[in-house]
Coordinates of C-alpha atoms in Angstrom, one line a residue:
X1 CA -40.7 10.2 -26.4
X2 CA -40.4 13.8 -27.3
X3 CA -40.7 16.3 -24.4
X4 CA -43.4 18.9 -24.7
X5 CA -42.3 22.4 -24.9
X6 CA -43.6 24.6 -22.1
X7 CA -44.1 28.3 -22.8
X8 CA -44.9 30.6 -19.9
X9 CA -47.4 33.4 -20.4
X10 CA -47.3 36.8 -18.8
X11 CA -50.5 38.6 -19.4
X12 CA -50.2 42.3 -20.3
X13 CA -46.7 42.6 -18.8
X14 CA -43.8 44.4 -20.4
X15 CA -40.2 43.4 -20.5
X16 CA -39.4 45.3 -17.3
X17 CA -42.2 43.6 -15.4
X18 CA -40.9 40.2 -16.7
X19 CA -37.3 41.0 -15.5
X20 CA -38.7 42.2 -12.2
X21 CA -40.6 39.0 -11.8
X22 CA -37.6 36.9 -12.6
X23 CA -35.5 38.7 -10.1
X24 CA -38.0 38.2 -7.4
X25 CA -38.3 34.6 -8.3
X26 CA -34.5 34.1 -8.1
X27 CA -34.1 36.0 -4.8
X28 CA -37.1 34.6 -3.0
X29 CA -40.4 36.3 -3.5
X30 CA -43.6 34.3 -3.1
X31 CA -45.7 36.5 -5.4
X32 CA -43.3 36.0 -8.3
X33 CA -43.2 32.3 -7.7
X34 CA -47.0 32.1 -8.0
X35 CA -46.8 34.0 -11.3
X36 CA -44.0 31.8 -12.8
X37 CA -45.8 28.6 -11.7
X38 CA -48.7 29.6 -13.8
X39 CA -50.2 27.0 -16.2
X40 CA -48.4 26.7 -19.5
X41 CA -50.0 27.2 -22.9
X42 CA -51.9 24.3 -24.3
X43 CA -52.8 21.1 -22.5
X44 CA -50.7 19.6 -19.7
X45 CA -50.1 20.0 -16.0
X46 CA -48.5 23.0 -14.4
X47 CA -45.1 23.1 -12.8
X48 CA -46.7 22.9 -9.3
X49 CA -48.4 19.7 -10.2
X50 CA -45.1 18.3 -11.6
X51 CA -43.3 19.2 -8.3
X52 CA -46.0 17.6 -6.2
X53 CA -45.9 14.4 -8.4
X54 CA -42.1 14.2 -8.0
X55 CA -42.4 14.6 -4.2
X56 CA -45.0 11.8 -4.0
X57 CA -42.8 9.5 -6.2
X58 CA -39.8 10.2 -3.8
X59 CA -41.8 9.3 -0.7
X60 CA -43.1 6.1 -2.2
X61 CA -40.9 2.9 -2.3
X62 CA -41.7 2.1 -6.0
X63 CA -38.5 3.4 -7.6
X64 CA -37.8 0.5 -9.7
X65 CA -38.2 2.4 -12.9
X66 CA -35.7 5.1 -11.9
X67 CA -32.3 4.9 -13.3
X68 CA -30.6 7.0 -10.6
X69 CA -31.8 7.5 -7.1
X70 CA -30.1 10.1 -4.7
X71 CA -29.9 8.5 -1.3
X72 CA -29.3 11.1 1.3
X73 CA -30.3 8.8 4.2
X74 CA -26.7 8.0 5.0
X75 CA -25.7 11.6 5.1
X76 CA -28.6 12.4 7.4
X77 CA -27.6 9.4 9.6
X78 CA -24.0 10.7 9.8
X79 CA -25.3 14.1 10.8
X80 CA -27.4 12.6 13.5
X81 CA -24.5 10.5 14.7
X82 CA -22.2 13.6 14.9
X83 CA -25.1 15.4 16.7
X84 CA -25.4 12.5 19.2
X85 CA -21.7 12.8 20.0
X86 CA -21.9 16.6 20.4
X87 CA -25.0 16.3 22.6
X88 CA -23.4 13.6 24.8
X89 CA -20.3 15.7 25.4
X90 CA -22.2 19.1 25.9
X91 CA -24.9 17.6 28.2
X92 CA -28.6 18.6 28.2
X93 CA -29.5 21.8 26.4
X94 CA -31.0 23.1 23.1
X95 CA -29.0 20.5 21.1
X96 CA -30.5 17.6 23.0
X97 CA -34.0 19.1 22.6
X98 CA -33.4 19.3 18.8
X99 CA -32.3 15.6 18.9
X100 CA -35.5 14.6 20.6
X101 CA -37.4 16.4 18.0
X102 CA -35.5 14.7 15.3
X103 CA -36.0 11.3 16.8
X104 CA -39.8 11.9 17.2
X105 CA -40.0 13.0 13.5
X106 CA -38.0 10.0 12.2
X107 CA -39.8 7.2 14.1
X108 CA -42.1 6.4 11.2
X109 CA -39.4 6.7 8.6
X110 CA -38.5 3.4 6.8
X111 CA -34.9 2.7 6.2
X112 CA -33.6 0.9 3.1
X113 CA -31.8 -2.4 3.4
X114 CA -28.0 -2.4 2.8
X115 CA -26.9 -2.8 -0.8
X116 CA -24.6 -5.8 0.1
X117 CA -27.4 -8.1 1.3
X118 CA -28.2 -10.8 -1.2
X119 CA -31.3 -13.0 -0.7
X120 CA -29.6 -15.7 -2.8
X121 CA -27.1 -16.3 0.0
X122 CA -29.6 -18.1 2.1
X123 CA -29.7 -20.9 -0.4
X124 CA -26.0 -21.3 -0.5
X125 CA -24.2 -24.2 1.4
X126 CA -20.4 -24.1 1.9
X127 CA -18.4 -27.3 2.6
X128 CA -15.8 -26.2 5.2
X129 CA -14.5 -29.7 6.3
X130 CA -13.1 -30.7 2.9
X131 CA -11.2 -27.5 2.2
X132 CA -8.0 -27.0 4.5
X133 CA -8.3 -23.3 4.2
X134 CA -11.9 -23.2 5.5
X135 CA -11.5 -25.5 8.5
X136 CA -10.5 -22.6 10.7
X137 CA -14.0 -21.1 10.2
X138 CA -15.6 -24.1 12.0
X139 CA -16.7 -23.7 15.6
X140 CA -16.5 -27.4 16.3
X141 CA -14.7 -30.3 14.6
X142 CA -18.0 -32.0 13.8
X143 CA -19.2 -29.2 11.7
X144 CA -18.9 -29.9 8.0
X145 CA -21.0 -27.3 6.3
X146 CA -22.2 -23.7 6.7
X147 CA -25.0 -21.7 5.3
X148 CA -24.4 -18.5 3.4
X149 CA -25.2 -16.3 6.4
X150 CA -23.1 -18.3 8.8
X151 CA -20.3 -18.5 6.3
X152 CA -20.3 -14.7 6.0
X153 CA -20.4 -14.3 9.7
X154 CA -17.5 -16.7 10.1
X155 CA -15.5 -14.8 7.6
X156 CA -16.2 -11.5 9.4
X157 CA -15.0 -13.0 12.7
X158 CA -11.8 -14.4 11.2
X159 CA -11.1 -11.0 9.6
X160 CA -11.6 -9.2 13.0
X161 CA -9.2 -11.7 14.6
X162 CA -6.5 -11.1 12.0
X163 CA -7.0 -7.4 11.6
X164 CA -8.4 -6.0 14.9
X165 CA -10.0 -2.6 14.7
X166 CA -7.9 0.2 15.9
X167 CA -9.2 2.6 18.6
X168 CA -8.4 5.8 16.5
X169 CA -10.9 4.6 13.8
X170 CA -13.7 4.6 16.3
X171 CA -15.9 7.5 17.1
X172 CA -16.1 8.9 20.7
X173 CA -19.4 7.3 21.3
X174 CA -18.3 3.9 20.0
X175 CA -15.2 4.1 22.3
X176 CA -17.3 4.8 25.3
X177 CA -19.6 1.9 24.4
X178 CA -16.7 -0.4 24.0
X179 CA -15.3 0.6 27.4
X180 CA -18.7 0.2 29.0
X181 CA -19.1 -3.3 27.4
X182 CA -15.7 -4.3 28.6
X183 CA -16.4 -3.1 32.2
X184 CA -19.7 -4.9 32.2
X185 CA -18.1 -8.1 31.0
X186 CA -15.4 -7.9 33.7
X187 CA -18.1 -7.2 36.4
X188 CA -20.1 -10.2 35.2
X189 CA -17.1 -12.5 35.2
X190 CA -16.3 -11.3 38.8
X191 CA -19.8 -12.0 39.9
X192 CA -19.7 -15.5 38.2
X193 CA -16.6 -16.5 40.2
X194 CA -18.7 -16.5 43.4
X195 CA -21.7 -18.3 41.8
X196 CA -21.8 -22.0 41.8
X197 CA -21.6 -23.2 38.3
X198 CA -24.3 -25.6 37.0
X199 CA -23.6 -29.2 36.1
X200 CA -23.3 -28.5 32.3
X201 CA -20.8 -25.6 32.8
X202 CA -18.7 -27.6 35.2
X203 CA -18.5 -30.5 32.8
X204 CA -17.4 -28.3 29.9
X205 CA -14.8 -26.7 32.1
X206 CA -13.3 -30.1 33.1
X207 CA -13.3 -31.4 29.5
X208 CA -11.3 -28.4 28.2
X209 CA -8.5 -26.4 29.9
X210 CA -7.8 -24.1 27.1
X211 CA -9.4 -21.2 28.8
X212 CA -7.2 -21.7 31.9
X213 CA -4.0 -22.2 29.8
X214 CA -4.5 -19.5 27.2
X215 CA -6.2 -17.0 29.5
X216 CA -5.3 -13.4 28.5
X217 CA -8.2 -11.5 29.9
X218 CA -10.4 -9.6 27.6
X219 CA -7.9 -9.8 24.8
X220 CA -8.8 -13.5 24.2
X221 CA -5.3 -14.8 24.8
X222 CA -3.4 -12.3 22.7
X223 CA -0.1 -11.7 24.4
X224 CA -0.6 -14.4 27.0
X225 CA 0.5 -18.1 26.9
X226 CA 1.2 -19.3 23.3
X227 CA -0.7 -22.4 22.2
X228 CA 1.3 -25.3 20.8
X229 CA 0.6 -27.0 17.5
X230 CA -0.1 -24.2 15.1
X231 CA 1.6 -20.8 14.6
X232 CA -0.6 -18.0 13.5
X233 CA 1.3 -15.6 11.2
X234 CA 1.0 -13.8 7.9
X235 CA 3.7 -12.7 5.5
X236 CA 4.3 -9.0 5.0
X237 CA 6.3 -7.0 2.4
X238 CA 10.0 -7.8 2.5
X239 CA 11.8 -5.7 5.1
X240 CA 14.5 -4.7 2.6
X241 CA 12.0 -4.4 -0.3
X242 CA 12.9 -0.8 -0.8
X243 CA 16.6 -1.7 -1.3
X244 CA 17.3 -5.4 -1.7
X245 CA 20.8 -6.7 -1.1
X246 CA 23.0 -7.6 -4.0
X247 CA 24.5 -10.5 -2.1
X248 CA 23.8 -12.9 0.8
X249 CA 22.2 -11.4 3.8
X250 CA 24.7 -12.4 6.5
X251 CA 23.3 -10.4 9.4
X252 CA 19.8 -9.4 10.4
X253 CA 18.7 -7.8 13.7
X254 CA 16.0 -5.6 15.1
X255 CA 16.6 -2.4 17.0
X256 CA 15.7 -2.5 20.7
X257 CA 12.9 0.0 20.0
X258 CA 11.4 -2.4 17.4
X259 CA 11.1 0.2 14.6
X260 CA 14.4 -0.4 12.8
X261 CA 15.9 -3.4 11.2
X262 CA 19.6 -3.9 10.4
X263 CA 20.7 -5.9 7.4
X264 CA 24.3 -6.5 6.2
X265 CA 26.1 -8.8 3.8
X266 CA 28.8 -9.5 1.3
X267 CA 27.8 -6.5 -0.8
X268 CA 29.7 -4.4 1.8
X269 CA 26.5 -2.3 2.6
X270 CA 25.1 -1.8 6.0
X271 CA 21.4 -0.8 5.7
X272 CA 18.7 0.3 8.2
X273 CA 15.1 0.1 7.4
X274 CA 12.1 1.4 9.3
X275 CA 9.8 -1.6 9.7
X276 CA 6.1 -0.9 9.5
X277 CA 4.9 -3.9 7.6
X278 CA 3.6 -1.8 4.7
X279 CA 6.3 0.2 3.0
X280 CA 9.4 -0.5 5.1
X281 CA 11.4 2.5 3.8
X282 CA 15.2 2.6 3.8
X283 CA 16.5 5.0 6.5
X284 CA 20.2 4.8 5.9
X285 CA 22.8 2.9 3.9
X286 CA 26.6 2.8 4.7
X287 CA 29.1 1.4 2.3
X288 CA 32.2 -0.3 3.7
X289 CA 34.6 -0.2 0.8
X290 CA 37.3 -2.6 2.1
X291 CA 35.2 -5.0 4.2
X292 CA 32.6 -7.6 3.0
X293 CA 30.4 -7.9 6.2
X294 CA 30.2 -11.3 7.9
X295 CA 28.7 -10.1 11.2
X296 CA 26.8 -7.0 12.3
X297 CA 24.9 -6.2 15.4
X298 CA 23.5 -3.3 17.5
X299 CA 25.4 -2.4 20.6
X300 CA 25.4 0.0 23.5
X301 CA 21.6 -0.1 23.8
X302 CA 21.1 0.4 20.1
X303 CA 23.0 3.7 19.8
X304 CA 25.8 2.0 17.8
X305 CA 26.3 -0.6 15.1
X306 CA 29.3 -2.9 14.9
X307 CA 30.2 -4.5 11.6
X308 CA 33.1 -6.9 10.9
X309 CA 34.4 -9.2 8.2
X310 CA 37.4 -11.4 7.5
X311 CA 39.7 -8.5 8.2
X312 CA 42.0 -7.4 11.2
X313 CA 39.8 -4.4 11.8
X314 CA 36.1 -3.6 12.3
X315 CA 33.8 -0.6 11.9
X316 CA 31.6 1.2 14.4
X317 CA 28.7 3.3 13.1
X318 CA 27.2 5.9 15.5
X319 CA 23.5 6.2 14.8
X320 CA 23.2 9.6 16.5
X321 CA 26.0 11.3 14.6
X322 CA 25.8 9.2 11.5
X323 CA 29.7 8.7 11.6
X324 CA 31.6 5.6 10.6
X325 CA 34.8 4.7 12.5
X326 CA 37.3 2.1 11.6
X327 CA 39.0 0.4 14.5
X328 CA 42.1 -1.9 14.3
X329 CA 42.5 -4.7 16.8
X330 CA 45.5 -4.0 19.2
X331 CA 48.3 -6.5 19.2
X332 CA 47.9 -7.6 22.8
X333 CA 44.2 -8.6 22.6
X334 CA 45.1 -12.3 22.7
X335 CA 47.4 -12.4 25.6
X336 CA 46.2 -9.8 28.1
X337 CA 43.9 -12.4 29.8
X338 CA 46.8 -14.8 30.3
X339 CA 48.8 -12.2 32.2
X340 CA 45.8 -11.7 34.4
X341 CA 45.2 -15.3 35.0
X342 CA 41.8 -15.5 33.5
X343 CA 42.2 -18.8 31.7
X344 CA 39.7 -21.7 32.1
X345 CA 39.7 -23.9 35.1
X346 CA 41.5 -26.8 33.4
X347 CA 43.9 -24.7 31.4
X348 CA 47.4 -24.6 32.8
X349 CA 48.9 -21.2 32.7
X350 CA 52.1 -20.9 30.8
X351 CA 54.8 -18.3 31.2
X352 CA 55.7 -16.5 28.0
X353 CA 59.3 -16.2 27.2
X354 CA 60.7 -12.8 26.7
X355 CA 61.2 -11.7 23.1
X356 CA 64.2 -10.3 21.4
X357 CA 63.3 -6.7 22.1
X358 CA 64.2 -5.3 25.4
X359 CA 61.1 -4.5 27.6
X360 CA 58.7 -6.0 25.1
X361 CA 55.4 -7.3 26.3
X362 CA 54.4 -10.9 26.0
X363 CA 51.8 -10.0 23.4
X364 CA 54.1 -8.3 21.0
X365 CA 57.3 -10.0 21.8
X366 CA 56.3 -13.3 20.1
X367 CA 55.9 -11.5 16.8
X368 CA 52.1 -11.7 17.0
X369 CA 50.2 -9.0 15.5
X370 CA 46.7 -9.5 17.2
X371 CA 43.6 -11.1 15.6
X372 CA 43.8 -12.2 12.0
X373 CA 40.1 -11.8 11.6
X374 CA 37.3 -10.0 13.5
X375 CA 34.4 -11.8 11.7
X376 CA 33.2 -13.6 14.7
X377 CA 32.1 -11.6 17.7
X378 CA 29.3 -11.0 20.2
X379 CA 28.0 -7.6 21.3
X380 CA 26.6 -6.7 24.8
X381 CA 23.3 -4.9 24.8
X382 CA 24.0 -3.3 28.1
X383 CA 24.3 0.5 27.5
X384 CA 26.1 1.1 30.8
X385 CA 29.0 -1.3 30.0
X386 CA 29.1 -2.0 26.3
X387 CA 31.6 -4.8 25.5
X388 CA 32.6 -6.8 22.4
X389 CA 33.8 -10.3 22.7
X390 CA 36.0 -11.3 19.6
X391 CA 36.5 -15.0 19.0
X392 CA 40.1 -15.6 18.1
X393 CA 42.4 -18.5 17.3
X394 CA 43.4 -21.2 19.8
X395 CA 40.4 -20.5 22.1
X396 CA 41.3 -16.9 22.8
X397 CA 38.4 -14.5 23.4
X398 CA 39.3 -10.8 23.4
X399 CA 37.2 -8.3 25.4
X400 CA 37.1 -4.8 24.0
X401 CA 35.3 -1.8 25.5
X402 CA 33.1 -0.1 23.0
X403 CA 33.6 3.3 24.7
X404 CA 37.4 3.4 24.7
X405 CA 38.0 1.0 21.8
X406 CA 40.7 -0.6 24.0
X407 CA 41.0 -4.2 25.2
X408 CA 39.8 -4.7 28.8
X409 CA 40.6 -8.4 29.2
X410 CA 41.0 -11.8 27.6
X411 CA 39.5 -15.2 28.2
X412 CA 41.1 -18.6 27.2
X413 CA 39.2 -21.8 26.4
X414 CA 40.8 -25.2 26.1
X415 CA 39.4 -25.8 22.6
X416 CA 38.7 -23.5 19.7
X417 CA 36.2 -20.7 20.2
X418 CA 33.2 -21.0 17.9
X419 CA 30.3 -19.2 19.5
X420 CA 29.6 -16.7 22.2
X421 CA 26.6 -14.9 23.7
X422 CA 26.1 -12.3 26.5
X423 CA 23.4 -12.3 29.2
X424 CA 20.9 -9.5 29.1
X425 CA 22.6 -7.6 32.0
X426 CA 26.0 -7.9 30.3
X427 CA 27.8 -9.5 33.4
X428 CA 27.9 -13.0 32.1
X429 CA 29.3 -14.5 28.9
X430 CA 28.7 -18.1 27.7
X431 CA 31.0 -19.5 25.1
X432 CA 31.4 -22.8 23.2
X433 CA 34.0 -24.4 21.1
X434 CA 35.0 -27.2 18.8
X435 CA 35.4 -29.7 21.7
X436 CA 31.7 -29.4 22.6
X437 CA 32.3 -27.8 26.0
X438 CA 30.3 -24.8 27.3
X439 CA 31.9 -22.1 29.5
X440 CA 30.2 -19.6 31.7
X441 CA 32.3 -16.6 32.5
X442 CA 31.8 -13.9 35.1
X443 CA 33.0 -10.8 33.3
X444 CA 33.4 -8.7 36.6
X445 CA 36.1 -11.0 37.8
X446 CA 36.9 -12.6 34.4
X447 CA 36.8 -16.1 35.8
X448 CA 35.0 -19.2 34.7
X449 CA 32.0 -20.2 36.8
X450 CA 31.1 -23.4 35.1
X451 CA 32.3 -26.0 32.5
X452 CA 29.7 -28.2 31.0
X453 CA 29.9 -30.6 28.1
X454 CA 27.1 -30.3 25.5
X455 CA 25.5 -33.7 25.6
X456 CA 25.8 -35.6 22.4
X457 CA 27.5 -32.8 20.5
X458 CA 30.9 -33.3 18.7
X459 CA 31.3 -29.5 18.4
X460 CA 29.1 -26.4 19.0
X461 CA 28.4 -24.0 16.2
X462 CA 25.7 -21.7 17.7
X463 CA 24.5 -20.4 21.0
X464 CA 21.5 -18.5 22.2
X465 CA 20.4 -17.4 25.7
X466 CA 16.9 -16.3 26.6
X467 CA 16.2 -12.8 27.9
X468 CA 15.7 -13.9 31.4
X469 CA 18.6 -16.3 31.2
X470 CA 16.4 -19.3 32.1
X471 CA 17.0 -21.2 28.8
X472 CA 20.2 -22.0 26.9
X473 CA 20.1 -23.4 23.4
X474 CA 23.1 -25.0 21.7
X475 CA 23.4 -26.1 18.0
X476 CA 25.9 -28.5 16.6
X477 CA 27.3 -29.4 13.2
X478 CA 25.0 -32.5 13.1
X479 CA 21.9 -30.4 13.3
X480 CA 20.9 -31.3 16.9
X481 CA 19.7 -28.5 19.1
X482 CA 19.9 -29.0 22.8
X483 CA 17.7 -26.9 25.1
X484 CA 18.9 -26.5 28.7
X485 CA 17.2 -25.1 31.7
X486 CA 19.6 -22.7 33.5
X487 CA 19.9 -23.0 37.3
X488 CA 18.6 -19.9 39.1
X489 CA 21.9 -19.3 41.0
X490 CA 24.3 -20.0 38.2
X491 CA 24.5 -16.4 37.0
X492 CA 24.8 -14.9 40.5
X493 CA 28.0 -13.4 41.7
X494 CA 30.5 -15.8 43.2
X495 CA 32.7 -15.1 46.2
X496 CA 36.1 -16.4 45.2
X497 CA 37.5 -15.8 48.6
X498 CA 35.5 -18.8 49.9
X499 CA 37.8 -21.7 50.7
X500 CA 35.2 -24.3 49.4
X501 CA 34.9 -22.4 46.1
X502 CA 38.6 -21.9 45.8
X503 CA 39.3 -25.5 46.4
X504 CA 36.9 -26.4 43.5
X505 CA 39.2 -24.5 41.1
X506 CA 38.2 -20.9 40.1
X507 CA 34.7 -21.3 41.3
X508 CA 33.8 -24.3 39.1
X509 CA 30.3 -25.6 40.0
X510 CA 28.9 -29.1 39.4
X511 CA 28.0 -30.0 35.8
X512 CA 24.6 -28.9 34.7
X513 CA 21.9 -31.7 34.2
X514 CA 20.9 -33.2 30.9
X515 CA 19.2 -31.1 28.4
X516 CA 15.4 -30.8 28.6
X517 CA 15.2 -32.0 25.0
X518 CA 17.3 -32.6 22.0
X519 CA 15.6 -31.3 18.9
X520 CA 16.5 -33.3 15.7
X521 CA 14.3 -31.6 13.2
X522 CA 17.3 -30.4 11.2
X523 CA 20.1 -32.5 9.8
X524 CA 22.8 -29.9 8.9
X525 CA 25.0 -27.5 10.8
X526 CA 23.0 -25.0 13.0
X527 CA 23.8 -21.4 12.1
X528 CA 20.9 -19.4 13.6
X529 CA 19.4 -19.6 17.1
X530 CA 17.2 -17.0 18.6
X531 CA 14.7 -16.8 21.6
X532 CA 11.5 -14.7 21.7
X533 CA 11.4 -12.0 24.4
X534 CA 9.0 -14.1 26.7
X535 CA 11.0 -17.3 26.2
X536 CA 8.0 -19.1 24.6
X537 CA 9.6 -19.7 21.2
X538 CA 13.0 -20.7 19.8
X539 CA 14.0 -20.1 16.3
X540 CA 16.6 -22.5 14.7
X541 CA 17.9 -22.5 11.2
X542 CA 20.7 -23.9 8.9
X543 CA 22.1 -22.3 5.8
X544 CA 23.3 -25.7 4.4
X545 CA 19.9 -26.9 3.3
X546 CA 16.9 -25.2 1.6
X547 CA 14.0 -24.1 3.8
X548 CA 15.9 -25.4 6.9
X549 CA 14.1 -23.2 9.5
X550 CA 11.9 -24.3 12.4
X551 CA 10.1 -22.6 15.3
X552 CA 9.9 -24.4 18.6
X553 CA 7.2 -24.0 21.2
X554 CA 9.3 -24.0 24.4
X555 CA 6.6 -24.8 27.1
X556 CA 5.8 -28.1 25.3
X557 CA 9.2 -28.5 23.5
X558 CA 7.5 -29.2 20.2
X559 CA 7.9 -27.8 16.8
X560 CA 5.1 -25.9 15.1
X561 CA 4.0 -28.1 12.3
X562 CA 2.0 -25.6 10.1
X563 CA 5.0 -23.4 9.2
X564 CA 7.1 -23.2 7.2
X565 CA 5.2 -24.8 4.3
X566 CA 6.3 -26.0 1.0
X567 CA 5.2 -22.7 -0.5
X568 CA 7.2 -20.5 2.0
X569 CA 9.9 -18.6 0.0
X570 CA 12.6 -19.1 2.6
X571 CA 15.3 -20.6 0.3
X572 CA 18.7 -20.9 2.0
X573 CA 18.3 -19.1 5.5
X574 CA 21.5 -17.5 6.6
X575 CA 20.1 -15.4 9.6
X576 CA 16.8 -15.0 11.4
X577 CA 15.6 -13.0 14.5
X578 CA 12.5 -11.9 16.4
X579 CA 11.6 -8.4 17.1
X580 CA 11.9 -7.0 20.7
X581 CA 8.3 -7.9 21.5
X582 CA 8.2 -10.8 19.1
X583 CA 5.5 -9.3 16.9
X584 CA 7.7 -9.6 13.8
X585 CA 9.9 -12.3 12.5
X586 CA 12.7 -11.5 10.1
X587 CA 14.5 -14.0 7.9
X588 CA 17.6 -13.3 5.7
X589 CA 18.3 -15.6 2.8
X590 CA 21.0 -16.2 0.1
X591 CA 19.0 -14.3 -2.5
X592 CA 19.5 -11.0 -0.7
X593 CA 16.0 -10.8 0.6
X594 CA 15.0 -10.1 4.2
X595 CA 11.6 -11.8 4.6
X596 CA 9.1 -10.3 7.2
X597 CA 6.4 -12.1 9.0
X598 CA 3.8 -10.8 11.5
X599 CA 3.1 -13.1 14.5
X600 CA -0.6 -12.4 15.4
X601 CA -0.3 -13.8 19.0
X602 CA 1.8 -10.7 20.0
X603 CA -0.1 -7.4 19.9
X604 CA 3.1 -5.3 19.7
X605 CA 6.2 -5.6 17.5

């Protein structure tokens, strides 16, 4: 269809008059507009008529024939929302009067339906009982299918549970409304406590105790008691995705602030990553040229990193100054404890013969040169008294001060030393060896408080102590993990001047009771044991078998059955750890990857 050419006529006007009329039209003169809106030559409607027709078509809802429609309703709504927030903060005034005028003018305005509403969804039926991935959308076990609208609502609820909305993304008015709704719900619950429940409510309460067990206030159980059976988690980008390891990840640990992760391995590189779950950038990488790293850990409250390998020396990295220091173990690290009489309660102290050199000490006189390897050690997290416990040969455990780099004592076990762990306050050390005996040491007096045989274990390969020292987990070469409940007074100071205690032999207390449970879910040697910060979960793993990693629910002493699955890319797990607030779970495997998972039960990392 050809458009009709419109020619404007100016009767008896010269060029100067036309230019003047055009200027008045452009710069806002009503007389010039009337002239320029004159009727064109020939048949047809004037421009004023065309404008009126366009306005009438815009007001009507019949816009099916239009190819493009400019919808300014949303912009106007945003302006009104911003004006609402400004008026609420400023109080009554001219702005609120203008808001009332706008509301009065917009009462009769008809809003359009959202573009994502599809009328065909009402005829859709989704089977949620047959698909395993859709069963979580059901509100009851007897529900087998959902309509399109209910299915969409269920998906939205599930998305809000997995990805809760952050407060910074809400406007000021929405934040006030959310606080008012929470306060109203709290008041209603407080009032309901004093009201006598009806028969139906009481019956439902007696049939299910999940609300009492999982109660977490308004958060719906997030951060409260963890439910057994299924672990809700999602996989994030690899923690070392910015710089994967070229060898096995031997060590993995989170910084006490929860923002950094340490990885180390046989590629001789010590790496620190900022863990945010999205990019996980590399913060720092240190190369130890002469030391393939077997063990690495944070120490001194997270201000230092200790790394060691199968060498007679170890490295200390200061995170504040970014300096790397190499420390050689002193020759007397094995024998200082024997001179102080700090051996185990059943160990007979032996007098060392004097060496050939005159005035030589017992440590150096026998021709010994200290520890052959520093690959096995435990680091104390107490910043006031940072200590390192190196596991040596013959059951010797050397204690080294991280501040002076000098030995401060030595402990002696009857069997070989295989594992050690410090308590959270740094005053107690628990060790285990190849004979399956557990030792509890008081580091202030450097004496043994208790000996206990690990029930059913031939030897002990791994140890873990909960943050509150209430649980102790031991792992053996057969894959059995024993969980013990620690007595409340076991870690308290002991008065060795007491005659009854002295008669028992260096403060030895009666043997601990049998374990709470022996977990036999793994069949190979246990290499990794770690507790969550609230002592609700225990992580156990073995590097000898593929995908050998399990998470234990401690209150019920059961293993979570839904993870790991056959599709979890764990491979051969060499190390694993929880973050300080258990929001993240890190897993290091033989392919040089540090897998990262988000545990949704815990709001913080």
